[in-house]
Amino acid sequence: MSKVLSSTIGYPRIGGKREWKRALESFWNGAINEEELLQKTTAIRLDNLKKQQDLGVDLIPVGDFSLYDHVLDTSVMFGVVPTRFNYKSGPVPLSTYFDIARGNKDAVASEMTKWFNTNYHYIVPELEGVRPRLVENRPLAFYQEAKEKLNIDGKPVILGPITYVKLAKSFGEEHFVQLVEQFTPLYIQVLSELAEAGATWVQIDEPILTSELTVEEFAQVEKTYAAIADAVPQLKIILQTYFEKISNYEQVSALPVHALGVDFVHGASLEQLKTNGFPKDKVLAAGVVDGRNVWRADLDEKVALLDEIQKYVDADRLIVQPSATLLHVPVSTEPEAKLAPIIKGGLSFADEKLTEIVVLTRGILEGQDAIVSELTTSREALAALNHSKYRQNAALKETIAKLTDKDVNRSLPFAERIKVQEARFNLPLLPTTTIGSLPQTPEVRQTRSKWRKGDITNEAYEQFIKDQIDKWIAIQEEIDIDVLVHGEFERTDMVEYFGEKFDGFAVSEFGWVQSYGSRCVKPPLILGDVSFSEPITVKESVYAQSLTTKPVKGMLTGPVTILNWSFVRDDIPRYDVLNQIALALREEIEALETNGIRMIQVDEPALREGLPLDQRKREAYLEAAVYAFRLSTSSVQDDTQIHTHMCYSEFNNIIDSISALDADVISIETSRSHGEIIGAFEDNTYDKEIGLGVYDIHSPRVPSKEEMIQNINRALKIIQPTQFWINPDCGLKTRKEAETIEGLKVMVEAAKEVRASQLVAAKG
Ligand code: GLN
Ligand code: ZN
């Protein structure tokens, strides 16, 4: 290599207007056939490549595209198909591919789980009992396609063997070594065929190298990469890491690969470089532009960073690239016509990031003078945003500076305030409730979209929401649920709904990113100081409460979840933004309380996933999360009851933090992992009230009363009946009305039966 190159790690699959999603869903519902699907998605893929070519990126990734998920792609490439899908041999048919991801009438889908600390979900490989073999060299096909169609000499991207096996369904450590051994020759075959076809650069993604591996595991890493180097010495392999600094840096940087990809945005990689230097014989692919966020890069700062890096690596052994694949950011800011120019000017989605990369590369190649105008533009755009009204809330700063312990503590400890709450609500033993949302029928969604387009008036829409609330309060009363909800019919998304209404947020029109399969989310942009301007949820909650004498829970999204599911400004510390959100929510909670809503649920489904990858950052995160939650919820009266909800079950290592939230009642998703979660409560230090989901809402199946009773009784072995609530796993918005009503009926019957037997037992 003789000069610095620009590169990118991966590009969004979904198309500028989510054409990808539409193509997939039309195929799934039978509107188009397989051939048409492939035509449409090929067009999107080639379009994506063409764009990167036009933007002037030197190393363009191929094979990062997917029809669902790149981990699943890796599985099917190696014929890793769970036996329940009846796959025999040869390339895995597309129908089987989608069945693994989505299930079919005979077989449940493979599990899906979050990809590192992102909101992207991958399909967990099931390696048990399958014998992997190379059934289709996918990267090769993509490499050839790019070459033939666009004359691009692409850089094939492959998920590496270590990360792939590590992310598979858990098995013992010995098994890890065996499995990697099994996969190594298959990877070699893939790479040899690529080399034969003329590929020069290949990117092997091993993000797992940012986490700690055992000595035995690392020995296997060395063995595998030595074998690869031996087999395909002609390939320029980039061993790509991201999301954190490399763990075991000295060993990883000594692996026999041509280049090492390092994230210089998330984690102390620069310090690592300063301490340990960089091997003279390697190329450094430096991730300098944030691939996880949407803000325009401060090019001056990036130039300085690259200068610093060049003290350890010569320019001719440098690749400039984003910190991660651009899969996690939206495609382009260009179609955003509604954002204020100052906001739009401060944004940088995938295409703009690639331009930044190309400019920075040119700066190294031709000298800074060559990029003066770009540097000026960047400087001016950022200054405009920084000095704008959005970031000048001095009063807020002062409020935060003046916070004291009192602001994050309820006035009475739980043991005492629960007594006043019991007196106020007078609920039966084992009270029943739901998590908040009720079925969002096509009618609900269509009506909202009509209203958004201006096809129906505000009044008509409000009346429609009221009618839904009327209907469902009646249904809940009829079923005899103890604590009711208004149903969240007015919300599409639990974060966007608040994002649209707090100051300091903006919502883009096309800022979609893939979450799982064809499902995309549009995270709100937290671009300024966050504050409360007017009540958000009071109207619907108060209306619902006016219809019944039973308590109706107010329903809010918690500060940590709002933070984790948004794109957060990066000019001030993240936890400062968190506290601003918490204060805004505190005002909302106070407004609910003032208006007679005395049970308020503050959902934190994203608390767990925000846990930093680096162990050493976890404590600070959990502290900040607990602080913010308490800041939101501590100003209420003793007899106002705070609920929270979480939908994950790996609780063991965060149970103390969960307890420290000091919520009076917590509901948790548990149906799919009952044993695990109950284990977490085994030592019985959790003293507050708790509802473990007694039925899985992700499936249309309504469990029998006996099953629910069994779930309840299992929990009651560990948790006191006086502490226990009965609720479904999570919100019911994706369920159909009939199955929801049926499920809730069964749940209430089950609760009543257990309640009766508990009362008998207590008397006897
Ligand atoms: N209250 C929300 C609902 O019921 C909670 C959603 C969630 O936990 N993800 O939909
Ligand atoms: Zn949930």
Short mmCIF file of N, CA and C in Angstrom, two decimals, residues 244 252 278 489:
data_model
loop_
_atom_site.label_atom_id
_atom_site.label_comp_id
_atom_site.label_asym_id
_atom_site.label_seq_id
_atom_site.Cartn_x
_atom_site.Cartn_y
_atom_site.Cartn_z
N GLU A 244 -15.84 -0.60 20.93
CA GLU A 244 -15.03 -0.40 22.15
C GLU A 244 -13.57 -0.53 21.74
N VAL A 252 -3.73 -9.01 20.26
CA VAL A 252 -4.53 -8.87 19.04
C VAL A 252 -3.72 -8.17 17.95
N PHE A 278 2.06 0.81 17.54
CA PHE A 278 1.38 0.00 16.54
C PHE A 278 2.42 -0.76 15.73
N PHE A 489 -53.28 4.18 23.01
CA PHE A 489 -53.69 4.21 21.60
C PHE A 489 -53.14 5.41 20.85
#
